[in-house]
Amino acid sequence: MNILLLGSGGRECAFASKMAESRHLSQLYIAPGNAGTSTYGKNINLKLTDFEGIAAFVLKNNVEMIVVGPEEPLVKGIHDYFLERSDLSHIPVIGPQKEGAQLEGSKDFSKQFMIKHGIPTAAFKSFSKASLEDGLKYLETQKLPIVLKADGLAAGKGVLICETLEDAKNELKAMLADAKFGEASSTVVIEEFLTGIELSVFVLTDGKSYKILPEAKDYKRIGEGDTGLNTGGMGSVSPVPFADAKFMRKVEERVIIPTIEGLKKDNIPYKGFIFIGLMAASSADGKEPFVIEYNVRMGDPETESVIPRIESDLIELFMGVADENLSEKELKISPKFAATVMIVSGGYPGEYLKGKTLSGIENLRNSVAFHAGTELENGVVKSNGGRVIAITSLQDNLFDAVQNATADAGRIYFDGRYYRPDIGGDLM
Ligand code: AMP
Ligand code: GLY
């Protein structure tokens, strides 16, 4: 079948590499894609929110399935758009409809959903511009640090962890009264600060049953030893040693099953990925999972460590999602360890350099490269994003995976390149 994959990051490059192995694939199109995805299919210059343009392309090229990488088209309703048009409604979209996408598109919606279905999460209260004064009073009753979250999508910047009451009050005012994050902060969730270790758990669902994909740990800070500014993610590893069978059983029983059942009870159709961002808090009974957030897509750079561990045909699994017979499909996961090191451009996550020529990709020894912010210019690979290229190694143990991915990251060169040398170090 012909498939259109939407997105242009390392996540989509990892998806593309895996989909290209499938016996079900005829032609893969990636919109807009990057220099890496073009080795697995044909890049198409389409905007992710141009639903009409996407539809016209799909009809002209007999596309039979759409796989959505990032959240924005989902939150804006690409799946609903396809269902509403009689000439498109037979084409499956992997990714939830607008209502389900609210799990990521609205923090208030996702918190209400968790409370309603008894899913463990941090205590919270939501405030709007009209209730700003109540919000300021509420802050005075809370422990520090305290977490403020813009309700809507804010390009990953909408979460603030405030150490002082003064800071929290100023930020709440900035968000509600001065629209710090625009429309996204017209509602703010004030949330208890959780302590523990973070973990990303991924589920694929057809709305009836689910498959738990390999879990991963993401390294969000720019600097060695988890210091400095937050980024989209500087690396990942999978599996995560502390997420043992006992912990994952708690996650399945307390979080995954109530989430899938909750969607059913609330009549929210859902076909696609659910990314559950967890805090594993210590207790006398080991670690306990609390949900920090849902995302309605895979994580990036988690996908670059998750996909190499999936041995089953990814398109076959997507067909199971589309046909609502996912429970009949097999998910085979490699017991090996994957580590991903993200190479970024100098200055990221602030202003960064672009248009730098990459070299050394052919020199990788025990890793694969998943392109993120790259483009081809007359056959030459150039950087065009902050996160430029992800290097993933799959090995028998975590140490070897990390060592090989890090050593191979060092074999890639471009002006101003930077990567963290300590990905996975905290887990060994
Ligand atoms: P998000 O933008 O929702 O991914 O949140 C960004 C990061 O903020 C998360 O990955 C956590 O590291 C942190 N965070 C969010 N909520 C909490 C919380 N309630 N307690 C502690 N850290 C949090
Ligand atoms: N790596 C975190 C995210 O994709 O949101």
Short mmCIF file of C-alpha atoms and ligand atoms in Angstrom, two decimals:
data_model
loop_
_atom_site.label_atom_id
_atom_site.label_comp_id
_atom_site.label_asym_id
_atom_site.label_seq_id
_atom_site.Cartn_x
_atom_site.Cartn_y
_atom_site.Cartn_z
CA MET A 1 0.00 0.00 0.00
CA ASN A 2 0.96 3.64 -0.45
CA ILE A 3 1.43 5.48 2.81
CA LEU A 4 1.86 9.15 3.67
CA LEU A 5 3.86 9.86 6.82
CA LEU A 6 3.51 13.38 8.23
CA GLY A 7 6.42 15.06 9.99
CA SER A 8 10.08 15.94 9.59
CA GLY A 9 11.95 14.94 12.73
CA GLY A 10 14.07 12.10 14.02
CA ARG A 11 10.87 10.36 15.08
CA GLU A 12 9.60 10.34 11.50
CA CYS A 13 12.98 9.20 10.15
CA ALA A 14 12.88 6.25 12.57
CA PHE A 15 9.29 5.45 11.53
CA ALA A 16 10.25 5.69 7.85
CA SER A 17 13.23 3.34 8.26
CA LYS A 18 11.01 0.75 9.92
CA MET A 19 8.08 1.14 7.55
CA ALA A 20 10.44 0.73 4.58
CA GLU A 21 11.15 -2.84 5.78
CA SER A 22 7.48 -3.81 5.64
CA ARG A 23 6.15 -6.30 3.09
CA HIS A 24 2.97 -4.19 2.99
CA LEU A 25 4.66 -1.05 1.67
CA SER A 26 4.50 -0.04 -1.98
CA GLN A 27 5.39 3.65 -1.87
CA LEU A 28 6.18 5.74 1.19
CA TYR A 29 5.69 9.51 1.02
CA ILE A 30 6.94 11.76 3.79
CA ALA A 31 5.69 15.33 4.19
CA PRO A 32 7.76 17.36 4.54
CA GLY A 33 10.47 14.88 5.64
CA ASN A 34 14.21 15.54 5.84
CA ALA A 35 17.44 14.39 4.17
CA GLY A 36 17.24 11.07 6.01
CA THR A 37 13.64 10.21 5.18
CA SER A 38 14.34 10.67 1.48
CA THR A 39 16.38 7.45 1.53
CA TYR A 40 13.24 5.50 2.59
CA GLY A 41 10.60 7.22 0.46
CA LYS A 42 9.72 10.35 -1.42
CA ASN A 43 9.68 13.68 0.41
CA ILE A 44 6.70 15.86 -0.42
CA ASN A 45 6.64 19.58 0.24
CA LEU A 46 3.34 19.95 2.11
CA LYS A 47 2.45 21.93 5.22
CA LEU A 48 1.18 19.72 8.06
CA THR A 49 -1.84 21.92 8.70
CA ASP A 50 -2.77 22.29 5.01
CA PHE A 51 -5.44 19.58 5.16
CA GLU A 52 -6.80 20.43 1.71
CA GLY A 53 -3.36 20.19 0.15
CA ILE A 54 -2.74 16.89 1.93
CA ALA A 55 -6.13 15.57 0.77
CA ALA A 56 -5.46 16.52 -2.85
CA PHE A 57 -2.08 14.77 -2.73
CA VAL A 58 -3.59 11.67 -1.13
CA LEU A 59 -6.30 11.35 -3.79
CA LYS A 60 -3.92 11.99 -6.69
CA ASN A 61 -1.36 9.44 -5.50
CA ASN A 62 -3.66 6.68 -4.23
CA VAL A 63 -2.43 7.00 -0.66
CA GLU A 64 -4.11 4.29 1.42
CA MET A 65 -3.01 5.23 4.94
CA ILE A 66 -1.82 8.35 6.75
CA VAL A 67 0.51 8.14 9.72
CA VAL A 68 0.72 11.35 11.73
CA GLY A 69 4.02 12.01 13.52
CA PRO A 70 3.55 15.28 15.47
CA GLU A 71 0.62 16.49 17.57
CA GLU A 72 -0.30 19.72 15.81
CA PRO A 73 -2.28 18.26 12.87
CA LEU A 74 -4.07 15.92 15.28
CA VAL A 75 -5.03 18.66 17.72
CA LYS A 76 -6.19 20.74 14.72
CA GLY A 77 -8.36 17.85 13.55
CA ILE A 78 -6.74 16.19 10.53
CA HIS A 79 -8.36 12.85 11.39
CA ASP A 80 -11.82 14.46 11.69
CA TYR A 81 -11.24 16.26 8.38
CA PHE A 82 -10.64 12.94 6.63
CA LEU A 83 -13.66 11.28 8.27
CA GLU A 84 -15.93 14.18 7.33
CA ARG A 85 -15.12 14.07 3.61
CA SER A 86 -16.91 11.22 1.85
CA ASP A 87 -14.12 10.90 -0.74
CA LEU A 88 -11.51 10.47 2.04
CA SER A 89 -13.30 8.75 4.90
CA HIS A 90 -12.17 5.27 3.81
CA ILE A 91 -8.49 6.23 4.22
CA PRO A 92 -7.31 5.35 7.72
CA VAL A 93 -5.45 7.95 9.75
CA ILE A 94 -3.13 6.69 12.48
CA GLY A 95 -3.54 9.28 15.21
CA PRO A 96 -6.60 10.29 17.24
CA GLN A 97 -9.43 12.62 16.29
CA LYS A 98 -9.63 16.10 17.75
CA GLU A 99 -11.47 15.03 20.88
CA GLY A 100 -8.92 12.36 21.83
CA ALA A 101 -6.08 14.70 20.90
CA GLN A 102 -7.28 16.96 23.73
CA LEU A 103 -5.34 14.60 26.00
CA GLU A 104 -2.32 16.56 24.77
CA GLY A 105 -4.01 19.69 23.43
CA SER A 106 -5.51 20.68 26.79
CA LYS A 107 -3.78 20.07 30.13
CA ASP A 108 -7.05 20.83 31.93
CA PHE A 109 -8.90 18.23 29.83
CA SER A 110 -6.24 15.60 30.51
CA LYS A 111 -6.21 16.31 34.26
CA GLN A 112 -10.03 16.11 34.44
CA PHE A 113 -9.84 12.83 32.51
CA MET A 114 -7.29 11.37 34.94
CA ILE A 115 -9.28 12.41 38.01
CA LYS A 116 -12.52 11.04 36.54
CA HIS A 117 -10.97 7.66 35.79
CA GLY A 118 -8.91 7.32 38.95
CA ILE A 119 -5.52 7.57 37.23
CA PRO A 120 -2.73 8.63 39.63
CA THR A 121 -1.51 12.16 38.94
CA ALA A 122 -0.39 15.27 40.82
CA ALA A 123 -3.08 17.27 42.69
CA PHE A 124 -4.16 20.33 40.68
CA LYS A 125 -6.59 23.18 40.17
CA SER A 126 -7.29 25.17 37.00
CA PHE A 127 -7.76 28.94 36.72
CA SER A 128 -8.80 31.37 33.98
CA LYS A 129 -8.38 35.12 33.62
CA ALA A 130 -11.68 35.62 35.46
CA SER A 131 -10.47 33.57 38.42
CA LEU A 132 -6.93 35.02 38.58
CA GLU A 133 -7.46 36.40 42.11
CA ASP A 134 -8.56 32.94 43.32
CA GLY A 135 -5.50 31.47 41.64
CA LEU A 136 -3.18 33.87 43.45
CA LYS A 137 -4.84 32.97 46.80
CA TYR A 138 -4.62 29.27 45.94
CA LEU A 139 -0.87 29.62 45.36
CA GLU A 140 -0.47 30.89 48.95
CA THR A 141 -1.87 27.60 50.26
CA GLN A 142 0.48 25.41 48.21
CA LYS A 143 3.90 23.89 48.90
CA LEU A 144 6.95 24.95 46.88
CA PRO A 145 8.17 24.36 44.27
CA ILE A 146 4.90 24.59 42.38
CA VAL A 147 4.16 23.80 38.72
CA LEU A 148 2.25 26.14 36.38
CA LYS A 149 1.07 24.76 33.05
CA ALA A 150 -0.45 26.63 30.13
CA ASP A 151 -3.55 24.66 29.16
CA GLY A 152 -2.92 24.60 25.40
CA LEU A 153 -0.01 23.75 23.11
CA ALA A 154 2.89 26.15 23.73
CA ALA A 155 5.69 24.57 21.67
CA GLY A 156 6.98 22.68 24.70
CA LYS A 157 7.53 25.91 26.68
CA GLY A 158 4.25 26.10 28.60
CA VAL A 159 5.38 24.34 31.81
CA LEU A 160 7.00 26.47 34.51
CA ILE A 161 8.43 25.14 37.75
CA CYS A 162 8.42 27.99 40.26
CA GLU A 163 10.69 27.88 43.31
CA THR A 164 9.26 30.92 45.13
CA LEU A 165 5.74 32.18 45.81
CA GLU A 166 6.62 35.54 44.28
CA ASP A 167 7.82 33.91 41.08
CA ALA A 168 4.69 31.73 40.91
CA LYS A 169 2.39 34.74 41.39
CA ASN A 170 4.21 36.77 38.73
CA GLU A 171 4.11 33.90 36.26
CA LEU A 172 0.44 33.21 36.89
CA LYS A 173 -0.34 36.87 36.21
CA ALA A 174 1.84 36.87 33.10
CA MET A 175 0.10 33.78 31.76
CA LEU A 176 -3.51 34.70 32.56
CA ALA A 177 -3.56 38.50 32.44
CA ASP A 178 -0.80 39.19 29.88
CA ALA A 179 -1.31 36.09 27.70
CA LYS A 180 2.35 35.04 28.03
CA PHE A 181 1.68 31.99 25.84
CA GLY A 182 -1.18 33.59 23.90
CA GLU A 183 -4.44 31.68 23.73
CA ALA A 184 -2.64 28.60 25.15
CA SER A 185 -2.39 30.23 28.58
CA SER A 186 -5.96 31.54 28.79
CA THR A 187 -6.38 28.66 31.24
CA VAL A 188 -3.58 27.61 33.61
CA VAL A 189 -3.28 24.36 35.54
CA ILE A 190 -1.54 24.80 38.91
CA GLU A 191 -0.10 21.48 39.92
CA GLU A 192 1.72 19.87 42.82
CA PHE A 193 5.44 19.25 42.16
CA LEU A 194 6.29 15.54 41.99
CA THR A 195 9.69 14.10 42.78
CA GLY A 196 11.15 10.93 41.32
CA ILE A 197 12.56 9.65 38.03
CA GLU A 198 10.83 10.34 34.74
CA LEU A 199 9.97 7.65 32.25
CA SER A 200 8.11 7.58 28.93
CA VAL A 201 5.66 4.75 28.32
CA PHE A 202 4.12 4.20 24.89
CA VAL A 203 0.89 2.49 23.95
CA LEU A 204 -0.58 1.77 20.52
CA THR A 205 -4.35 1.35 20.51
CA ASP A 206 -7.20 0.74 18.08
CA GLY A 207 -9.65 2.02 20.69
CA LYS A 208 -10.54 -1.50 21.82
CA SER A 209 -7.29 -3.18 22.79
CA TYR A 210 -3.73 -1.98 23.18
CA LYS A 211 -0.10 -2.97 22.83
CA ILE A 212 2.54 -1.65 25.21
CA LEU A 213 5.59 -0.61 23.20
CA PRO A 214 9.09 -0.47 24.68
CA GLU A 215 9.43 2.21 27.35
CA ALA A 216 12.21 4.79 27.21
CA LYS A 217 13.96 7.49 29.19
CA ASP A 218 14.48 10.91 27.65
CA TYR A 219 17.28 13.35 28.56
CA LYS A 220 15.72 16.79 28.35
CA ARG A 221 18.38 19.20 29.59
CA ILE A 222 21.02 20.61 27.26
CA GLY A 223 23.96 20.10 29.61
CA GLU A 224 25.95 17.20 30.98
CA GLY A 225 24.59 15.91 34.31
CA ASP A 226 21.05 17.15 33.50
CA THR A 227 21.92 20.82 33.77
CA GLY A 228 20.95 23.93 31.83
CA LEU A 229 17.95 24.69 29.65
CA ASN A 230 15.21 22.29 28.66
CA THR A 231 15.33 21.01 25.09
CA GLY A 232 13.12 18.79 22.95
CA GLY A 233 15.34 15.92 24.12
CA MET A 234 19.08 15.27 23.87
CA GLY A 235 19.03 11.48 23.89
CA SER A 236 17.18 8.42 25.06
CA VAL A 237 17.59 4.83 26.15
CA SER A 238 15.32 1.78 26.04
CA PRO A 239 14.65 -0.40 28.00
CA VAL A 240 14.88 1.51 31.28
CA PRO A 241 16.36 -0.75 33.97
CA PHE A 242 14.24 0.53 36.89
CA ALA A 243 11.04 -0.10 34.90
CA ASP A 244 11.04 -3.76 35.87
CA ALA A 245 8.13 -6.20 35.55
CA LYS A 246 6.65 -5.19 38.91
CA PHE A 247 6.68 -1.48 38.09
CA MET A 248 5.33 -2.02 34.57
CA ARG A 249 2.50 -4.12 36.01
CA LYS A 250 1.53 -1.15 38.20
CA VAL A 251 1.68 1.10 35.14
CA GLU A 252 -0.55 -1.23 33.16
CA GLU A 253 -3.10 -1.76 35.95
CA ARG A 254 -3.26 1.78 37.31
CA VAL A 255 -2.63 3.85 34.20
CA ILE A 256 -2.88 2.07 30.86
CA ILE A 257 -6.05 0.02 31.42
CA PRO A 258 -7.96 2.91 33.07
CA THR A 259 -6.86 5.19 30.22
CA ILE A 260 -8.12 2.88 27.46
CA GLU A 261 -11.29 2.05 29.42
CA GLY A 262 -11.82 5.73 30.25
CA LEU A 263 -11.69 6.66 26.57
CA LYS A 264 -14.29 3.97 25.86
CA LYS A 265 -16.55 5.05 28.74
CA ASP A 266 -16.38 8.68 27.60
CA ASN A 267 -17.14 7.63 23.99
CA ILE A 268 -13.89 9.11 22.74
CA PRO A 269 -12.72 7.20 19.67
CA TYR A 270 -8.95 6.74 19.68
CA LYS A 271 -6.73 5.15 17.06
CA GLY A 272 -3.07 5.82 17.47
CA PHE A 273 -0.26 6.26 19.94
CA ILE A 274 -0.57 7.35 23.54
CA PHE A 275 2.63 8.62 25.12
CA ILE A 276 2.37 8.55 28.89
CA GLY A 277 4.93 10.74 30.64
CA LEU A 278 5.37 9.24 34.10
CA MET A 279 7.06 10.19 37.31
CA ALA A 280 8.22 7.10 39.18
CA ALA A 281 8.04 8.08 42.86
CA SER A 282 9.77 6.03 45.55
CA SER A 283 7.67 4.24 48.17
CA ALA A 284 8.04 1.36 50.62
CA ASP A 285 6.74 -0.92 47.85
CA GLY A 286 9.29 0.18 45.30
CA LYS A 287 8.37 2.77 42.69
CA GLU A 288 4.88 4.16 42.10
CA PRO A 289 3.75 5.65 38.75
CA PHE A 290 2.15 9.12 38.52
CA VAL A 291 1.11 10.58 35.20
CA ILE A 292 2.76 13.92 34.41
CA GLU A 293 1.24 14.24 30.98
CA TYR A 294 -0.25 12.48 28.00
CA ASN A 295 0.90 13.08 24.46
CA VAL A 296 -1.05 11.79 21.49
CA ARG A 297 2.00 10.83 19.46
CA MET A 298 5.32 9.13 19.96
CA GLY A 299 8.16 10.94 21.74
CA ASP A 300 11.21 12.36 20.07
CA PRO A 301 14.02 11.23 20.68
CA GLU A 302 12.37 8.27 22.44
CA THR A 303 11.13 6.85 19.13
CA GLU A 304 14.71 6.58 17.89
CA SER A 305 15.40 4.11 20.75
CA VAL A 306 11.98 2.41 20.68
CA ILE A 307 11.67 1.62 16.97
CA PRO A 308 14.93 -0.37 16.64
CA ARG A 309 13.62 -2.69 19.39
CA ILE A 310 10.36 -3.47 17.58
CA GLU A 311 10.84 -6.64 15.58
CA SER A 312 7.30 -6.90 14.22
CA ASP A 313 6.12 -5.30 10.99
CA LEU A 314 5.12 -1.74 11.97
CA ILE A 315 2.66 -1.34 9.08
CA GLU A 316 0.99 -4.61 10.08
CA LEU A 317 0.45 -3.08 13.54
CA PHE A 318 -0.93 0.11 11.95
CA MET A 319 -3.31 -2.02 9.87
CA GLY A 320 -4.48 -3.59 13.13
CA VAL A 321 -5.19 -0.10 14.48
CA ALA A 322 -7.08 0.89 11.34
CA ASP A 323 -9.11 -2.34 11.16
CA GLU A 324 -9.68 -2.52 14.94
CA ASN A 325 -8.11 -5.96 15.17
CA LEU A 326 -4.88 -4.96 16.87
CA SER A 327 -5.40 -7.73 19.45
CA GLU A 328 -4.82 -10.28 16.69
CA LYS A 329 -1.44 -8.79 15.75
CA GLU A 330 1.83 -9.86 17.26
CA LEU A 331 4.19 -7.34 18.87
CA LYS A 332 7.68 -8.77 19.15
CA ILE A 333 10.18 -6.72 21.13
CA SER A 334 13.93 -7.21 21.15
CA PRO A 335 15.47 -7.67 24.62
CA LYS A 336 18.47 -5.64 23.45
CA PHE A 337 19.29 -2.12 24.66
CA ALA A 338 19.05 0.92 22.44
CA ALA A 339 20.73 4.24 23.16
CA THR A 340 20.25 7.43 21.17
CA VAL A 341 22.52 10.47 21.22
CA MET A 342 21.07 13.61 19.63
CA ILE A 343 23.54 15.91 17.90
CA VAL A 344 22.38 19.51 17.99
CA SER A 345 23.45 22.76 16.43
CA GLY A 346 25.51 25.32 18.40
CA GLY A 347 23.26 27.64 20.41
CA TYR A 348 20.30 25.26 20.66
CA PRO A 349 17.82 25.48 22.43
CA GLY A 350 18.30 29.22 21.93
CA GLU A 351 19.23 30.78 18.59
CA TYR A 352 21.24 28.28 16.61
CA LEU A 353 23.26 27.97 13.43
CA LYS A 354 21.75 26.55 10.24
CA GLY A 355 22.97 25.47 6.82
CA LYS A 356 26.07 23.67 8.10
CA THR A 357 27.40 20.74 6.05
CA LEU A 358 27.33 17.37 7.82
CA SER A 359 30.17 14.92 7.30
CA GLY A 360 31.06 11.50 8.63
CA ILE A 361 27.64 9.84 8.40
CA GLU A 362 29.25 7.04 6.38
CA ASN A 363 31.80 6.47 9.16
CA LEU A 364 29.36 5.13 11.79
CA ARG A 365 30.53 1.74 13.07
CA ASN A 366 27.83 0.24 15.26
CA SER A 367 24.96 2.72 15.01
CA VAL A 368 22.33 4.03 12.66
CA ALA A 369 21.61 7.69 11.98
CA PHE A 370 18.10 9.09 12.10
CA HIS A 371 18.06 12.55 10.58
CA ALA A 372 16.11 15.26 12.42
CA GLY A 373 16.85 18.83 11.28
CA THR A 374 18.56 18.16 7.96
CA GLU A 375 17.89 18.87 4.30
CA LEU A 376 19.54 17.95 1.03
CA GLU A 377 21.06 20.80 -0.94
CA ASN A 378 22.41 19.60 -4.30
CA GLY A 379 23.06 16.17 -2.80
CA VAL A 380 24.84 17.60 0.26
CA VAL A 381 23.33 17.06 3.75
CA LYS A 382 22.95 20.41 5.55
CA SER A 383 21.55 21.27 8.98
CA ASN A 384 18.29 23.18 9.09
CA GLY A 385 17.07 22.64 12.66
CA GLY A 386 18.24 22.73 16.28
CA ARG A 387 18.21 18.99 16.75
CA VAL A 388 20.11 17.84 13.67
CA ILE A 389 20.71 14.09 13.71
CA ALA A 390 20.15 11.22 16.15
CA ILE A 391 22.65 8.38 16.48
CA THR A 392 21.23 5.09 17.79
CA SER A 393 23.05 1.92 18.72
CA LEU A 394 21.35 -1.39 19.57
CA GLN A 395 23.50 -3.71 21.69
CA ASP A 396 23.26 -6.58 24.16
CA ASN A 397 23.64 -4.33 27.18
CA LEU A 398 23.12 -0.69 28.12
CA PHE A 399 26.80 0.07 28.54
CA ASP A 400 27.69 -1.06 25.01
CA ALA A 401 24.67 0.71 23.52
CA VAL A 402 25.60 3.99 25.18
CA GLN A 403 29.29 3.67 24.39
CA ASN A 404 28.75 2.88 20.73
CA ALA A 405 26.12 5.57 20.19
CA THR A 406 28.31 8.17 21.89
CA ALA A 407 31.46 7.13 20.01
CA ASP A 408 29.61 7.17 16.71
CA ALA A 409 28.11 10.60 17.48
CA GLY A 410 31.72 11.79 17.68
CA ARG A 411 32.30 10.56 14.11
CA ILE A 412 29.74 13.02 12.75
CA TYR A 413 30.95 16.53 12.23
CA PHE A 414 29.51 19.92 11.40
CA ASP A 415 30.42 23.43 12.41
CA GLY A 416 29.25 24.09 16.00
CA ARG A 417 27.90 20.61 16.64
CA TYR A 418 27.24 19.53 20.22
CA TYR A 419 25.97 16.40 21.95
CA ARG A 420 25.75 15.17 25.51
CA PRO A 421 28.48 12.66 26.31
CA ASP A 422 26.57 11.27 29.32
CA ILE A 423 23.34 9.85 27.89
CA GLY A 424 22.33 6.79 29.94
CA GLY A 425 25.10 7.41 32.46
CA ASP A 426 22.67 7.79 35.38
CA LEU A 427 21.22 4.32 34.73
CA MET A 428 24.47 2.37 34.90
P1 AMP B 1 5.71 18.96 29.63
O1 AMP B 1 5.94 20.21 28.84
O2 AMP B 1 4.31 18.71 30.02
O3 AMP B 1 6.40 17.80 28.96
O4 AMP B 1 6.49 19.15 31.00
C1 AMP B 1 7.84 19.45 30.95
C2 AMP B 1 8.55 18.85 32.12
O5 AMP B 1 8.16 19.51 33.31
C3 AMP B 1 8.25 17.40 32.39
O6 AMP B 1 8.93 16.53 31.56
C4 AMP B 1 8.73 17.31 33.83
O7 AMP B 1 10.13 17.22 33.87
C5 AMP B 1 8.32 18.63 34.40
N1 AMP B 1 7.06 18.51 35.13
C6 AMP B 1 5.81 18.67 34.64
N2 AMP B 1 4.89 18.48 35.61
C7 AMP B 1 5.57 18.21 36.74
C8 AMP B 1 5.19 17.92 38.10
N3 AMP B 1 3.91 17.92 38.47
N4 AMP B 1 6.16 17.69 39.00
C9 AMP B 1 7.45 17.72 38.62
N5 AMP B 1 7.88 17.98 37.39
C10 AMP B 1 6.95 18.23 36.43
N1 GLY B 2 10.82 13.72 24.16
C1 GLY B 2 9.64 14.33 24.67
C2 GLY B 2 8.61 14.61 23.69
O1 GLY B 2 8.63 14.11 22.58
O2 GLY B 2 7.68 15.34 24.01
#
